[in-house]
């Protein structure tokens, strides 16, 4: 990954946007939502880093994204055909790497680079919480 990319969720305004500048001295960021630039304190936003990967539709994948992840697993101990499963998960940064945390398996973190064949971003944890409740 050559250039780090970030996006920010403004907790007060409930707006998501792309970060264009981070000022560590004043502890503020500048982000924009396509129309307006916002200059905001660190404590007023949640900052999410890009994984540097894109989903099957070419959409960039960030921390906090809710994804559908299709993966193959050995469906049987009898060498039958592998089964294809699809499950929702949340992209997290854990132990120096991006992982997917699945809803039904709270302790299971799977490496995003190795596990999924058909990743599709379907939302994020700030704008689409309802996707995780189903």
PDB file of C-alpha atoms in Angstrom:
ATOM      1  CA  UNK A   1       0.000   0.000   0.000  1.00  0.00           C
ATOM      2  CA  UNK A   2       1.684   3.192  -1.149  1.00  0.00           C
ATOM      3  CA  UNK A   3      -0.704   5.885   0.049  1.00  0.00           C
ATOM      4  CA  UNK A   4      -2.767   5.554   3.169  1.00  0.00           C
ATOM      5  CA  UNK A   5      -6.405   6.532   2.731  1.00  0.00           C
ATOM      6  CA  UNK A   6      -8.861   7.307   5.470  1.00  0.00           C
ATOM      7  CA  UNK A   7     -12.495   8.200   5.799  1.00  0.00           C
ATOM      8  CA  UNK A   8     -14.286   9.723   8.780  1.00  0.00           C
ATOM      9  CA  UNK A   9     -17.697   9.405  10.399  1.00  0.00           C
ATOM     10  CA  UNK A  10     -18.808  12.650  12.041  1.00  0.00           C
ATOM     11  CA  UNK A  11     -20.531  11.566  15.258  1.00  0.00           C
ATOM     12  CA  UNK A  12     -22.477  14.818  15.661  1.00  0.00           C
ATOM     13  CA  UNK A  13     -23.568  15.446  12.076  1.00  0.00           C
ATOM     14  CA  UNK A  14     -23.883  11.727  11.181  1.00  0.00           C
ATOM     15  CA  UNK A  15     -21.933  12.242   7.944  1.00  0.00           C
ATOM     16  CA  UNK A  16     -19.358  10.026   6.271  1.00  0.00           C
ATOM     17  CA  UNK A  17     -16.595  11.528   4.164  1.00  0.00           C
ATOM     18  CA  UNK A  18     -13.077  11.174   2.798  1.00  0.00           C
ATOM     19  CA  UNK A  19     -10.225  12.511   4.934  1.00  0.00           C
ATOM     20  CA  UNK A  20      -7.992  14.931   3.075  1.00  0.00           C
ATOM     21  CA  UNK A  21      -5.773  16.126   5.934  1.00  0.00           C
ATOM     22  CA  UNK A  22      -4.867  15.003   9.468  1.00  0.00           C
ATOM     23  CA  UNK A  23      -3.278  17.573  11.807  1.00  0.00           C
ATOM     24  CA  UNK A  24      -1.782  15.752  14.767  1.00  0.00           C
ATOM     25  CA  UNK A  25      -0.644  18.995  16.442  1.00  0.00           C
ATOM     26  CA  UNK A  26      -4.114  20.498  16.697  1.00  0.00           C
ATOM     27  CA  UNK A  27      -5.788  17.054  16.797  1.00  0.00           C
ATOM     28  CA  UNK A  28      -8.127  17.912  13.951  1.00  0.00           C
ATOM     29  CA  UNK A  29      -8.903  16.491  10.530  1.00  0.00           C
ATOM     30  CA  UNK A  30     -10.269  17.907   7.335  1.00  0.00           C
ATOM     31  CA  UNK A  31     -12.724  15.666   5.536  1.00  0.00           C
ATOM     32  CA  UNK A  32     -15.255  16.182   2.786  1.00  0.00           C
ATOM     33  CA  UNK A  33     -18.477  14.489   1.817  1.00  0.00           C
ATOM     34  CA  UNK A  34     -18.364  15.518  -1.819  1.00  0.00           C
ATOM     35  CA  UNK A  35     -19.887  18.941  -1.283  1.00  0.00           C
ATOM     36  CA  UNK A  36     -18.500  20.510   1.897  1.00  0.00           C
ATOM     37  CA  UNK A  37     -15.144  20.427   3.706  1.00  0.00           C
ATOM     38  CA  UNK A  38     -15.316  19.932   7.473  1.00  0.00           C
ATOM     39  CA  UNK A  39     -12.573  20.815   9.982  1.00  0.00           C
ATOM     40  CA  UNK A  40     -13.282  18.592  12.984  1.00  0.00           C
ATOM     41  CA  UNK A  41     -11.685  17.570  16.309  1.00  0.00           C
ATOM     42  CA  UNK A  42     -10.452  13.986  16.623  1.00  0.00           C
ATOM     43  CA  UNK A  43     -12.969  13.230  19.395  1.00  0.00           C
ATOM     44  CA  UNK A  44     -15.881  14.187  17.117  1.00  0.00           C
ATOM     45  CA  UNK A  45     -15.091  11.602  14.439  1.00  0.00           C
ATOM     46  CA  UNK A  46     -14.380   7.939  13.950  1.00  0.00           C
ATOM     47  CA  UNK A  47     -11.494   7.505  11.505  1.00  0.00           C
ATOM     48  CA  UNK A  48     -11.332   4.384   9.335  1.00  0.00           C
ATOM     49  CA  UNK A  49      -8.375   3.248   7.244  1.00  0.00           C
ATOM     50  CA  UNK A  50      -8.630   1.748   3.772  1.00  0.00           C
ATOM     51  CA  UNK A  51      -7.497  -1.851   3.412  1.00  0.00           C
ATOM     52  CA  UNK A  52      -6.011  -1.038   0.007  1.00  0.00           C
ATOM     53  CA  UNK A  53      -8.326  -3.681  -1.485  1.00  0.00           C
ATOM     54  CA  UNK A  54     -11.475  -3.415  -3.584  1.00  0.00           C
ATOM     55  CA  UNK A  55     -14.555  -5.584  -3.522  1.00  0.00           C
ATOM     56  CA  UNK A  56     -15.872  -7.548  -6.499  1.00  0.00           C
ATOM     57  CA  UNK A  57     -17.591  -4.385  -7.783  1.00  0.00           C
ATOM     58  CA  UNK A  58     -14.467  -2.219  -7.570  1.00  0.00           C
ATOM     59  CA  UNK A  59     -15.520  -0.416  -4.360  1.00  0.00           C
ATOM     60  CA  UNK A  60     -12.701   0.354  -1.925  1.00  0.00           C
ATOM     61  CA  UNK A  61     -12.883  -1.602   1.355  1.00  0.00           C
ATOM     62  CA  UNK A  62     -12.430   0.306   4.647  1.00  0.00           C
ATOM     63  CA  UNK A  63     -12.416  -0.581   8.322  1.00  0.00           C
ATOM     64  CA  UNK A  64     -15.996  -0.572   9.544  1.00  0.00           C
ATOM     65  CA  UNK A  65     -17.425  -1.794   6.262  1.00  0.00           C
ATOM     66  CA  UNK A  66     -20.067  -4.490   6.401  1.00  0.00           C
ATOM     67  CA  UNK A  67     -19.363  -7.049   3.737  1.00  0.00           C
ATOM     68  CA  UNK A  68     -20.889 -10.136   2.242  1.00  0.00           C
ATOM     69  CA  UNK A  69     -18.117 -12.662   2.023  1.00  0.00           C
ATOM     70  CA  UNK A  70     -18.346 -15.758  -0.097  1.00  0.00           C
ATOM     71  CA  UNK A  71     -15.907 -18.484   0.824  1.00  0.00           C
ATOM     72  CA  UNK A  72     -15.294 -22.152   0.167  1.00  0.00           C
ATOM     73  CA  UNK A  73     -14.893 -24.642   2.967  1.00  0.00           C
ATOM     74  CA  UNK A  74     -14.545 -28.401   3.163  1.00  0.00           C
ATOM     75  CA  UNK A  75     -18.138 -29.467   3.532  1.00  0.00           C
ATOM     76  CA  UNK A  76     -17.483 -33.035   4.539  1.00  0.00           C
ATOM     77  CA  UNK A  77     -14.784 -35.263   5.994  1.00  0.00           C
ATOM     78  CA  UNK A  78     -15.468 -37.671   3.104  1.00  0.00           C
ATOM     79  CA  UNK A  79     -13.811 -35.605   0.343  1.00  0.00           C
ATOM     80  CA  UNK A  80     -17.107 -34.566  -1.170  1.00  0.00           C
ATOM     81  CA  UNK A  81     -17.350 -31.298  -3.056  1.00  0.00           C
ATOM     82  CA  UNK A  82     -16.481 -28.167  -1.180  1.00  0.00           C
ATOM     83  CA  UNK A  83     -19.422 -26.020  -0.178  1.00  0.00           C
ATOM     84  CA  UNK A  84     -19.820 -22.328  -0.877  1.00  0.00           C
ATOM     85  CA  UNK A  85     -21.041 -20.185   1.997  1.00  0.00           C
ATOM     86  CA  UNK A  86     -21.900 -16.516   2.168  1.00  0.00           C
ATOM     87  CA  UNK A  87     -21.854 -14.610   5.418  1.00  0.00           C
ATOM     88  CA  UNK A  88     -21.934 -10.999   6.605  1.00  0.00           C
ATOM     89  CA  UNK A  89     -18.989  -9.624   8.511  1.00  0.00           C
ATOM     90  CA  UNK A  90     -17.324  -6.398   9.602  1.00  0.00           C
ATOM     91  CA  UNK A  91     -13.853  -5.365   8.463  1.00  0.00           C
ATOM     92  CA  UNK A  92     -11.601  -4.713  11.484  1.00  0.00           C
ATOM     93  CA  UNK A  93      -7.938  -3.886  11.998  1.00  0.00           C
ATOM     94  CA  UNK A  94      -6.546  -6.450  14.459  1.00  0.00           C
ATOM     95  CA  UNK A  95      -2.962  -7.300  15.341  1.00  0.00           C
ATOM     96  CA  UNK A  96      -1.426  -5.332  12.468  1.00  0.00           C
ATOM     97  CA  UNK A  97      -3.760  -6.661   9.801  1.00  0.00           C
ATOM     98  CA  UNK A  98      -7.233  -6.326   8.347  1.00  0.00           C
ATOM     99  CA  UNK A  99      -9.641  -9.094   9.260  1.00  0.00           C
ATOM    100  CA  UNK A 100     -13.311  -9.930   8.972  1.00  0.00           C
ATOM    101  CA  UNK A 101     -15.265 -10.500  12.151  1.00  0.00           C
ATOM    102  CA  UNK A 102     -18.333 -12.623  11.513  1.00  0.00           C
ATOM    103  CA  UNK A 103     -21.551 -12.074  13.463  1.00  0.00           C
ATOM    104  CA  UNK A 104     -22.218 -15.678  14.445  1.00  0.00           C
ATOM    105  CA  UNK A 105     -18.675 -16.381  15.583  1.00  0.00           C
ATOM    106  CA  UNK A 106     -17.611 -13.523  17.825  1.00  0.00           C
ATOM    107  CA  UNK A 107     -14.109 -14.892  18.402  1.00  0.00           C
ATOM    108  CA  UNK A 108     -13.401 -15.751  14.774  1.00  0.00           C
ATOM    109  CA  UNK A 109     -11.183 -13.382  12.838  1.00  0.00           C
ATOM    110  CA  UNK A 110     -10.282 -14.444   9.325  1.00  0.00           C
ATOM    111  CA  UNK A 111      -7.546 -12.833   7.266  1.00  0.00           C
ATOM    112  CA  UNK A 112      -9.250 -10.746   4.595  1.00  0.00           C
ATOM    113  CA  UNK A 113      -6.564 -11.493   1.997  1.00  0.00           C
ATOM    114  CA  UNK A 114      -6.794 -15.275   2.249  1.00  0.00           C
ATOM    115  CA  UNK A 115     -10.355 -16.156   3.110  1.00  0.00           C
ATOM    116  CA  UNK A 116     -12.838 -14.537   0.786  1.00  0.00           C
ATOM    117  CA  UNK A 117     -13.385 -15.046  -2.889  1.00  0.00           C
ATOM    118  CA  UNK A 118     -16.342 -12.742  -3.466  1.00  0.00           C
ATOM    119  CA  UNK A 119     -16.210  -9.790  -1.077  1.00  0.00           C
ATOM    120  CA  UNK A 120     -18.961  -7.220  -1.580  1.00  0.00           C
ATOM    121  CA  UNK A 121     -19.312  -4.061   0.514  1.00  0.00           C
ATOM    122  CA  UNK A 122     -22.990  -3.741   1.461  1.00  0.00           C
ATOM    123  CA  UNK A 123     -22.743  -0.903   3.992  1.00  0.00           C
ATOM    124  CA  UNK A 124     -20.880   0.259   7.079  1.00  0.00           C
ATOM    125  CA  UNK A 125     -21.351   0.058  10.840  1.00  0.00           C
ATOM    126  CA  UNK A 126     -22.340   3.726  11.157  1.00  0.00           C
ATOM    127  CA  UNK A 127     -24.930   4.145   8.414  1.00  0.00           C
ATOM    128  CA  UNK A 128     -26.242   0.575   8.146  1.00  0.00           C
ATOM    129  CA  UNK A 129     -26.269  -1.030  11.630  1.00  0.00           C
ATOM    130  CA  UNK A 130     -29.507  -2.817  10.771  1.00  0.00           C
ATOM    131  CA  UNK A 131     -27.595  -5.100   8.373  1.00  0.00           C
ATOM    132  CA  UNK A 132     -25.904  -6.762  11.356  1.00  0.00           C
ATOM    133  CA  UNK A 133     -29.113  -7.344  13.305  1.00  0.00           C
ATOM    134  CA  UNK A 134     -30.610  -9.705  10.749  1.00  0.00           C
TER     135      UNK A 134
END
